[in-house]
mmCIF file of C-alpha atoms in Angstrom:
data_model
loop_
_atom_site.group_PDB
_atom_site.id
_atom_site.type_symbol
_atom_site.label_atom_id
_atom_site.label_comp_id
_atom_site.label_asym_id
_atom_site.label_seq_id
_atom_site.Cartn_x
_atom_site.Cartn_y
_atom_site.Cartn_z
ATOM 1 C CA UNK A 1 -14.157 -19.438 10.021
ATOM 2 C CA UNK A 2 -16.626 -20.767 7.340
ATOM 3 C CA UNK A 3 -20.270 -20.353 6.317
ATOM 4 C CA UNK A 4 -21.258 -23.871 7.715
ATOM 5 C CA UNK A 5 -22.979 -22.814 10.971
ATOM 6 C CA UNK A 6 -24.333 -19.632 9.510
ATOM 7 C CA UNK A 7 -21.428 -17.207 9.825
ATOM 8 C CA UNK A 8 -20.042 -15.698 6.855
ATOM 9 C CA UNK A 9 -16.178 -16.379 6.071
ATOM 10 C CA UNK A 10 -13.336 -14.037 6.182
ATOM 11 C CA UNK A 11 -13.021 -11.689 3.990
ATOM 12 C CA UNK A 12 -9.186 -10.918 3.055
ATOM 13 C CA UNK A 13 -7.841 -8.212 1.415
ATOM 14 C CA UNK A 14 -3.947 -6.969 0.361
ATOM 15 C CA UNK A 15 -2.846 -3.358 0.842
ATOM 16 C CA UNK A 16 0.176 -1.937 -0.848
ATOM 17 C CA UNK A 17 1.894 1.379 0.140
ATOM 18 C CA UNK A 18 3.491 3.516 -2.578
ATOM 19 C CA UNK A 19 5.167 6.746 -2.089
ATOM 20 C CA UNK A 20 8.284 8.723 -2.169
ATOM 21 C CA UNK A 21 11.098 7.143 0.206
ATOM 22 C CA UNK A 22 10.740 9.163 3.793
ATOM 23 C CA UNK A 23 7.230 9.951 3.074
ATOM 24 C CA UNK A 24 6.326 8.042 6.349
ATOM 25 C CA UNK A 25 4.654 5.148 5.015
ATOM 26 C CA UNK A 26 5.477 2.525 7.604
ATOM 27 C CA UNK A 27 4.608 4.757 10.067
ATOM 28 C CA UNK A 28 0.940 4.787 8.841
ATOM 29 C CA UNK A 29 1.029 1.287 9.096
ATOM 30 C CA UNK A 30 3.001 0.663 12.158
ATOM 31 C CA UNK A 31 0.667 3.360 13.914
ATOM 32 C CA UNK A 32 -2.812 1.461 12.148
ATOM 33 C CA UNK A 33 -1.704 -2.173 13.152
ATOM 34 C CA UNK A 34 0.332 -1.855 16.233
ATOM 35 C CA UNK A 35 -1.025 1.875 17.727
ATOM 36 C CA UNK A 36 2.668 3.221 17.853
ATOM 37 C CA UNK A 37 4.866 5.873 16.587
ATOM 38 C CA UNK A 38 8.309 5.138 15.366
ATOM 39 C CA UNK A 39 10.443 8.059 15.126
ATOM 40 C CA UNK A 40 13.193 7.099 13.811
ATOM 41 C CA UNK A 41 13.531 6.436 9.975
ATOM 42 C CA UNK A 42 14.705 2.884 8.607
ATOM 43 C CA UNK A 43 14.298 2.678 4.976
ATOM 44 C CA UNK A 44 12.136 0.118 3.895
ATOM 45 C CA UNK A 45 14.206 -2.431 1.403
ATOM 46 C CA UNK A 46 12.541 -3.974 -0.993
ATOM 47 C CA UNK A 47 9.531 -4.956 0.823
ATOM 48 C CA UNK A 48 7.945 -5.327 4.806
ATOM 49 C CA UNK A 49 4.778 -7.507 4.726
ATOM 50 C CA UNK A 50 2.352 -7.225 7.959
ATOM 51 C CA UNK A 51 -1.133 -8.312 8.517
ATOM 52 C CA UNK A 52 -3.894 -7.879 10.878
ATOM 53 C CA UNK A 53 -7.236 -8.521 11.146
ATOM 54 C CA UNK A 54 -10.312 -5.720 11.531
ATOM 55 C CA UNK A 55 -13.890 -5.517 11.248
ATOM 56 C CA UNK A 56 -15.166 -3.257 8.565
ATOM 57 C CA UNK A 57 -19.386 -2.781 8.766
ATOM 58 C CA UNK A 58 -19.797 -5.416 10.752
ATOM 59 C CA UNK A 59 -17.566 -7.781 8.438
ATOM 60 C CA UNK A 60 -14.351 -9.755 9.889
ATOM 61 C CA UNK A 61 -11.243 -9.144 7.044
ATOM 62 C CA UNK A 62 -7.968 -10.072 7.221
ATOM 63 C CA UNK A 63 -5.785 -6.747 5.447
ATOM 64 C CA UNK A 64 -2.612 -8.102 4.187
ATOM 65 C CA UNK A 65 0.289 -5.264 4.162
ATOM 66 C CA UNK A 66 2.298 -5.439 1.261
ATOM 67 C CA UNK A 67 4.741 -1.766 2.299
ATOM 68 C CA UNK A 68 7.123 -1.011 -0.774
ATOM 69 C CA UNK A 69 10.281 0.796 -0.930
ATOM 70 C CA UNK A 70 10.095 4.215 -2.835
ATOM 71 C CA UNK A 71 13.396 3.958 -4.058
ATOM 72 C CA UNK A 72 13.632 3.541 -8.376
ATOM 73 C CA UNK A 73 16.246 0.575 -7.351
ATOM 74 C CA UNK A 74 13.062 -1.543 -6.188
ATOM 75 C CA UNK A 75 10.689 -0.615 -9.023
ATOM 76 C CA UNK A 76 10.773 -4.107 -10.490
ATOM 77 C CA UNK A 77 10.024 -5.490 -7.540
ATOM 78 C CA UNK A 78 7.022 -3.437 -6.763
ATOM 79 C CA UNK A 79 5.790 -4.442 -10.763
ATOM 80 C CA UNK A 80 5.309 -7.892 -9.171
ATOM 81 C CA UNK A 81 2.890 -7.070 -6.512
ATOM 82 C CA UNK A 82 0.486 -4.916 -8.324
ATOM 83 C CA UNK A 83 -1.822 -7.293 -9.770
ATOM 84 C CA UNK A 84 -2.601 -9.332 -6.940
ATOM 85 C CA UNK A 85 -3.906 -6.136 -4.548
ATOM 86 C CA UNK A 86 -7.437 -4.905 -3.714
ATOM 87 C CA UNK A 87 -5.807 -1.887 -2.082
ATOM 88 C CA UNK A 88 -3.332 1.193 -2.756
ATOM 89 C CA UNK A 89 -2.077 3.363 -0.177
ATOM 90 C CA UNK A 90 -0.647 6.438 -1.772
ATOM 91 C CA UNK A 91 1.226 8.703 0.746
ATOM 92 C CA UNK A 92 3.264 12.115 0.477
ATOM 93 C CA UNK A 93 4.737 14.237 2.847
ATOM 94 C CA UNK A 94 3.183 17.757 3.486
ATOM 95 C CA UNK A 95 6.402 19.458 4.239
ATOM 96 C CA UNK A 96 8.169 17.752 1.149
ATOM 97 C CA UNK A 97 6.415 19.699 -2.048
ATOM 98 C CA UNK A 98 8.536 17.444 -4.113
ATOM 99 C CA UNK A 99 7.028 14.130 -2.469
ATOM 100 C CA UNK A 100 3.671 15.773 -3.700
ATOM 101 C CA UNK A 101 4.658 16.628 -7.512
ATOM 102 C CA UNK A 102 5.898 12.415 -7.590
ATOM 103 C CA UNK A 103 2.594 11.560 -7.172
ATOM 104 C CA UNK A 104 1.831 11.753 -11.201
ATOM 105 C CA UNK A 105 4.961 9.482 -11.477
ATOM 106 C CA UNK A 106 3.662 7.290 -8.869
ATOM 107 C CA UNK A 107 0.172 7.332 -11.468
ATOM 108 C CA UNK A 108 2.269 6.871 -14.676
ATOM 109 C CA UNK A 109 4.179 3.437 -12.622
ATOM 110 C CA UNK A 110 0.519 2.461 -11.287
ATOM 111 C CA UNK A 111 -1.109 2.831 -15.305
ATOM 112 C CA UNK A 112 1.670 1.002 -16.348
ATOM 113 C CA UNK A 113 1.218 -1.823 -14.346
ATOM 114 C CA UNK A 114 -2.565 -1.849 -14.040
ATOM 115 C CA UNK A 115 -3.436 -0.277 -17.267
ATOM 116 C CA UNK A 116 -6.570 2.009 -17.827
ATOM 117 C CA UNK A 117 -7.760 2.342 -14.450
ATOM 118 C CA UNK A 118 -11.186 1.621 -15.663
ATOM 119 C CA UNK A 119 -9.659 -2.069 -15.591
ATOM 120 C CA UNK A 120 -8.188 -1.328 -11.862
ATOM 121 C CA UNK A 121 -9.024 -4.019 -9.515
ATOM 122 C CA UNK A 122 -8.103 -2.359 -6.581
ATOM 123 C CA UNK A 123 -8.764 0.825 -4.642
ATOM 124 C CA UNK A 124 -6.513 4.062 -4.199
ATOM 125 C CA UNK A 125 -6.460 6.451 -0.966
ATOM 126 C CA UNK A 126 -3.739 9.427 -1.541
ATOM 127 C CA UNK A 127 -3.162 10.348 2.131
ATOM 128 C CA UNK A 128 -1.052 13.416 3.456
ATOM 129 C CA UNK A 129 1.614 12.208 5.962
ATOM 130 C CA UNK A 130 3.423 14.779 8.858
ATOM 131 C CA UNK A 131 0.807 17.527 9.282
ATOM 132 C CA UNK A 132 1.819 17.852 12.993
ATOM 133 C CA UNK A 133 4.994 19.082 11.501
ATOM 134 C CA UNK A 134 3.623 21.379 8.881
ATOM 135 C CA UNK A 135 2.871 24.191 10.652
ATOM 136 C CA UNK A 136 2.964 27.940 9.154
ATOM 137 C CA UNK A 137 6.510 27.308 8.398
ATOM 138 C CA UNK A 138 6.637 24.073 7.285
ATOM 139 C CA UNK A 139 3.707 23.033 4.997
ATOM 140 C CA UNK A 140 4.528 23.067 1.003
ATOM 141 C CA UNK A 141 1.562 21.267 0.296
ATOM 142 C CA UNK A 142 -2.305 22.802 1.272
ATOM 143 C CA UNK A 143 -4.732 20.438 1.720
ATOM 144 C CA UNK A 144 -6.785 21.991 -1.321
ATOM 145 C CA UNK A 145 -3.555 20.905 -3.164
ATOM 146 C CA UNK A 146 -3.700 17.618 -2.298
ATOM 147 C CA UNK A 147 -7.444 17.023 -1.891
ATOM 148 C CA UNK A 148 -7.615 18.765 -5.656
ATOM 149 C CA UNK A 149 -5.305 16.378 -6.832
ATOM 150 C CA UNK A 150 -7.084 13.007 -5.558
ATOM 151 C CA UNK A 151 -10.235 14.176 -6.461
ATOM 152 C CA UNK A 152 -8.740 14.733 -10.432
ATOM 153 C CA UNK A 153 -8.413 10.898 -10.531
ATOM 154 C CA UNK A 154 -11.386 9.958 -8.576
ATOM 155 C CA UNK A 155 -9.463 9.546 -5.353
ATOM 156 C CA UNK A 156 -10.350 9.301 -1.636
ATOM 157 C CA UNK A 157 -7.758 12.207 0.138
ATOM 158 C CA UNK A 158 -7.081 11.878 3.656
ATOM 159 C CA UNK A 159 -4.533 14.074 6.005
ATOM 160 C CA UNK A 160 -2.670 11.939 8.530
ATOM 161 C CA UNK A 161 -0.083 12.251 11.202
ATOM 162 C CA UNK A 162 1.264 9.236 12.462
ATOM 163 C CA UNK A 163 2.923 10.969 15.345
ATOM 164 C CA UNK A 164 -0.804 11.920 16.391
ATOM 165 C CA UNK A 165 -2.245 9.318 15.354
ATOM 166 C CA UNK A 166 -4.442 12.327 13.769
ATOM 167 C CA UNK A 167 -6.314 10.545 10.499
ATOM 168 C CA UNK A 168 -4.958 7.054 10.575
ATOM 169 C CA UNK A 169 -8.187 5.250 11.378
ATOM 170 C CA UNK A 170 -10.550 7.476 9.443
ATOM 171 C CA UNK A 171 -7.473 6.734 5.973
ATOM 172 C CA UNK A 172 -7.489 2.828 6.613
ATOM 173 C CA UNK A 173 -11.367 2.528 7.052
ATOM 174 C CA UNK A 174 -11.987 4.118 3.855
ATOM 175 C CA UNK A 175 -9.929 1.994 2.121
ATOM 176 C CA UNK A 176 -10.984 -1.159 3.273
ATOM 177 C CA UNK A 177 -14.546 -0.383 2.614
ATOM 178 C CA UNK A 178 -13.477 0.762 -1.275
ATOM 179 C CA UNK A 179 -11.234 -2.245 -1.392
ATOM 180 C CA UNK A 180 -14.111 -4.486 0.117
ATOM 181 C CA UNK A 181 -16.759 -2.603 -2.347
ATOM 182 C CA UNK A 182 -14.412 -3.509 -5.795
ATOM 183 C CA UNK A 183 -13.737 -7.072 -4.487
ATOM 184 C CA UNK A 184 -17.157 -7.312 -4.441
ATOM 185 C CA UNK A 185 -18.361 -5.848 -7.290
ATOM 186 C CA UNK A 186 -20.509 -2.971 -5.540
ATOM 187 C CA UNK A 187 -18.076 -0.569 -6.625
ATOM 188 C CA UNK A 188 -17.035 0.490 -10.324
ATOM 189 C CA UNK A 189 -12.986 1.127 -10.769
ATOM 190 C CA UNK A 190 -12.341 4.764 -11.539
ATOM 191 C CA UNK A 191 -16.619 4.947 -11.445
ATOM 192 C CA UNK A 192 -18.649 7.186 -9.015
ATOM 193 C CA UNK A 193 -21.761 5.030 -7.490
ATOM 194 C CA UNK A 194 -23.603 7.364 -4.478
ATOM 195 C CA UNK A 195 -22.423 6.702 -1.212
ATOM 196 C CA UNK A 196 -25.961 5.547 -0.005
ATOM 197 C CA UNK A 197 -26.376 3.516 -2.478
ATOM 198 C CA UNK A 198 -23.591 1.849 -1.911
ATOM 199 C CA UNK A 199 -23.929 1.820 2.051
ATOM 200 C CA UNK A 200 -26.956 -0.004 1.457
ATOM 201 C CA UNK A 201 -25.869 -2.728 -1.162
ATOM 202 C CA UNK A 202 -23.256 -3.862 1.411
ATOM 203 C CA UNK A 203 -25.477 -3.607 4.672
ATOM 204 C CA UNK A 204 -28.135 -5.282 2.886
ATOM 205 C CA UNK A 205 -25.534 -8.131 1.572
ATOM 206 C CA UNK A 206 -23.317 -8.678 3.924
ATOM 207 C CA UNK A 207 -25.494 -7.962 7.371
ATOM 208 C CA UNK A 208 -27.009 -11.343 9.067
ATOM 209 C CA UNK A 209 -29.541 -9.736 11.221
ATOM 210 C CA UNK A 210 -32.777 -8.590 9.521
ATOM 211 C CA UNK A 211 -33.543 -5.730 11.529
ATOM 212 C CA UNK A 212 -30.089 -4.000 11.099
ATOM 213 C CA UNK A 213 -30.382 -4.943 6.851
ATOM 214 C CA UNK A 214 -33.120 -2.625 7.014
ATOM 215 C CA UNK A 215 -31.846 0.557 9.615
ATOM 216 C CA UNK A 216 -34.289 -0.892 11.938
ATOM 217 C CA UNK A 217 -34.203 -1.098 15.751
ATOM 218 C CA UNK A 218 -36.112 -3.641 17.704
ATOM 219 C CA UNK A 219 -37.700 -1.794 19.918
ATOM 220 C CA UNK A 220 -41.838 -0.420 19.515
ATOM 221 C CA UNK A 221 -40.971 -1.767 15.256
ATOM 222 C CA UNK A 222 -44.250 -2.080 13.820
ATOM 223 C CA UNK A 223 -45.735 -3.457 10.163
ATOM 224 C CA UNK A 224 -45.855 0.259 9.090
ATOM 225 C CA UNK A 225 -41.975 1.271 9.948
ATOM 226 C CA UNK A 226 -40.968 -2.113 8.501
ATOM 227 C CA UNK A 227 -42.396 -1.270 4.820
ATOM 228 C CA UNK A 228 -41.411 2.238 5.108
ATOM 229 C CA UNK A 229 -37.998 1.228 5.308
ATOM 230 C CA UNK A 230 -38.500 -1.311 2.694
ATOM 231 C CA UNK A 231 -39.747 1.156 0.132
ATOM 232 C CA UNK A 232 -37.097 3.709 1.171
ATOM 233 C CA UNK A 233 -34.545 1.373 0.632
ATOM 234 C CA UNK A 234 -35.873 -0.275 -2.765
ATOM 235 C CA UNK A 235 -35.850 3.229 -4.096
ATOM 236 C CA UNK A 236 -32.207 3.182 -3.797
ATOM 237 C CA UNK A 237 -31.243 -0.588 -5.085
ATOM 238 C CA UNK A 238 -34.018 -1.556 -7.466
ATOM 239 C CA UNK A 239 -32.571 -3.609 -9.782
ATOM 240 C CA UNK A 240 -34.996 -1.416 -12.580
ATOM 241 C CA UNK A 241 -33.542 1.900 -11.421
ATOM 242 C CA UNK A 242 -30.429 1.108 -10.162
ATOM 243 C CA UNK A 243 -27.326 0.058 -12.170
ATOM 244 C CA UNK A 244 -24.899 -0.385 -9.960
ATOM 245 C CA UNK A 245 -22.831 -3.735 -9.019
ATOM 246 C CA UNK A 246 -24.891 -5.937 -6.286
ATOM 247 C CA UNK A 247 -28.320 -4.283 -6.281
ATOM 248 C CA UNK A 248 -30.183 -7.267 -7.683
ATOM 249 C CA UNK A 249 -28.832 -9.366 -4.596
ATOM 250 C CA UNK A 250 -29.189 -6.156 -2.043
ATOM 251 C CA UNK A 251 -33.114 -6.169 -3.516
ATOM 252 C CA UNK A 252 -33.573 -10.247 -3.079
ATOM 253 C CA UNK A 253 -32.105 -9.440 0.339
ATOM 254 C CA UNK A 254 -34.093 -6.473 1.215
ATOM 255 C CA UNK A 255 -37.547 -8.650 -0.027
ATOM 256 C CA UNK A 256 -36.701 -11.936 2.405
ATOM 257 C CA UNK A 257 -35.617 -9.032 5.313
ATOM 258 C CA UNK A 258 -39.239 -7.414 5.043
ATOM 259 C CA UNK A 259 -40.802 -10.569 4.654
ATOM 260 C CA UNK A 260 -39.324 -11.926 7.840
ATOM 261 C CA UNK A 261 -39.901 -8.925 10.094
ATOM 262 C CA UNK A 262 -43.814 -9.100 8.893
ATOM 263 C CA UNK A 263 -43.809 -13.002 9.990
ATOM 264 C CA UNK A 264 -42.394 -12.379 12.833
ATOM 265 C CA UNK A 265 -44.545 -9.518 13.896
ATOM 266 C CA UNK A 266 -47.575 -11.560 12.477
ATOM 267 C CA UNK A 267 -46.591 -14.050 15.078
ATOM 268 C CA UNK A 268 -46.202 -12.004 18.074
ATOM 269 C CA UNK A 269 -49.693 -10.135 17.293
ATOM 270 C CA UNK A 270 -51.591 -13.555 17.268
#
């Protein structure tokens, strides 16, 4: 699809998955893309590429799978995929405290490859895999373990069970929408921007309809709720008060939304 009738184009986006071997990787995927559990384990070699395509906001993207081995044998061919992604999916198993500690390896390989992660083009989700086996019993790893550890390095955490399909939509989501966010230039790599700031850069952007730019419903809207959203909303993405990536746009978009919704109700008061 293309932007000549109006519609905006598809956005695409490439995911890789990086995590100990057995950590249930291609389970998060098989379960996100094809809503199924697969029990038994096949090792991954070298690596499985998958696509589908999603809506994210309101926005058609086509996510590209890129789903690595974890095996040391494959390393070099993992160094040839970094570069090119907008995504990371980092995954360890809850039951497997081991999978957990090989996370800071799995930083060191990503920093060497990537470099500062100020310069990161892409976005990172650390997700726990198997808590519908890590019971009492069975769990090494506490979610304030893993959660503590993400949020060290500025990471999204997320606990998952592909079995249950417990977290899987909730993991991807996030990651699209950072992924979407860097591609775009709304987000910051390794930088913190607030959340509704940045929920309203991209509605503002990349929303066609005027009344949903602006959190506005069509029914009894008047000239008073239309510029109460408008100043609510240029509080956030003034281009003279706010500094993040995309606000000078979101504010040219917010101005032409209000602007529209007052012609319109102009109209249909004369």
């Amino acid at each position: 699809m293309d932007g000549r009738n109006g519609s905006k184009p598809i956005s695409r986006i490439r995911i890789l998955s990086l995590g100990n071997p057995g950590v249930g990787k291609s389970c998060l995927i098989k379960r996100y893309c094809e809503k199924r559990f697969v029990n038994k384990y096949v090792p991954t070699v070298g690596i499985d590429y998958g696509s589908t395509a999603v809506e994210v906001d309101g926005r058609k993207v086509s996510v590209h799978f890129f789903d690595t081995s974890g095996s040391p044998l494959f390393e070099e061919v993992r160094s040839e995929f970094y570069r090119d992604m907008q995504g990371i999916l980092l995954a360890y198993d809850v039951t497997d405290r081991s999978s957990f500690i090989a996370l800071d390896a799995w930083l060191a390989e990503l920093r060497h490859n990537l470099g500062p992660m100020d310069d990161w083009s892409a976005a990172v989700i650390v997700c726990g895999t198997r808590t519908d086996t890590g019971g009492t019993g069975g769990r090494q790893v506490s979610e304030a373990d893993g959660k503590g550890w993400a949020d060290k390095h500025k990471f999204s955490h997320v606990l998952t069970s592909a079995a249950l399909g417990n977290g899987i939509t909730q993991a991807f989501h996030t990651l699209f929408v950072q992924a979407l966010q860097l591609k775009d230039g709304i987000r910051s790599p390794g930088g913190v921007v607030d959340p509704e700031v940045q929920q309203a850069i991209h509605r503002l952007i990349h929303l066609n309809d005027d009344f949903e730019k602006m959190g506005l419903t069509r029914r009894s809207i008047s000239k008073e709720e239309v510029n109460k959203s408008y100043r609510r909303l240029a509080a956030l993405v003034h281009p003279d008060k706010c500094k993040a990536a995309g606000a000078e746009e979101a504010f040219k978009a917010l101005t032409q939304a209000r602007n529209n919704l007052l012609k319109i109700l102009t109209e249909t008061t004369v």
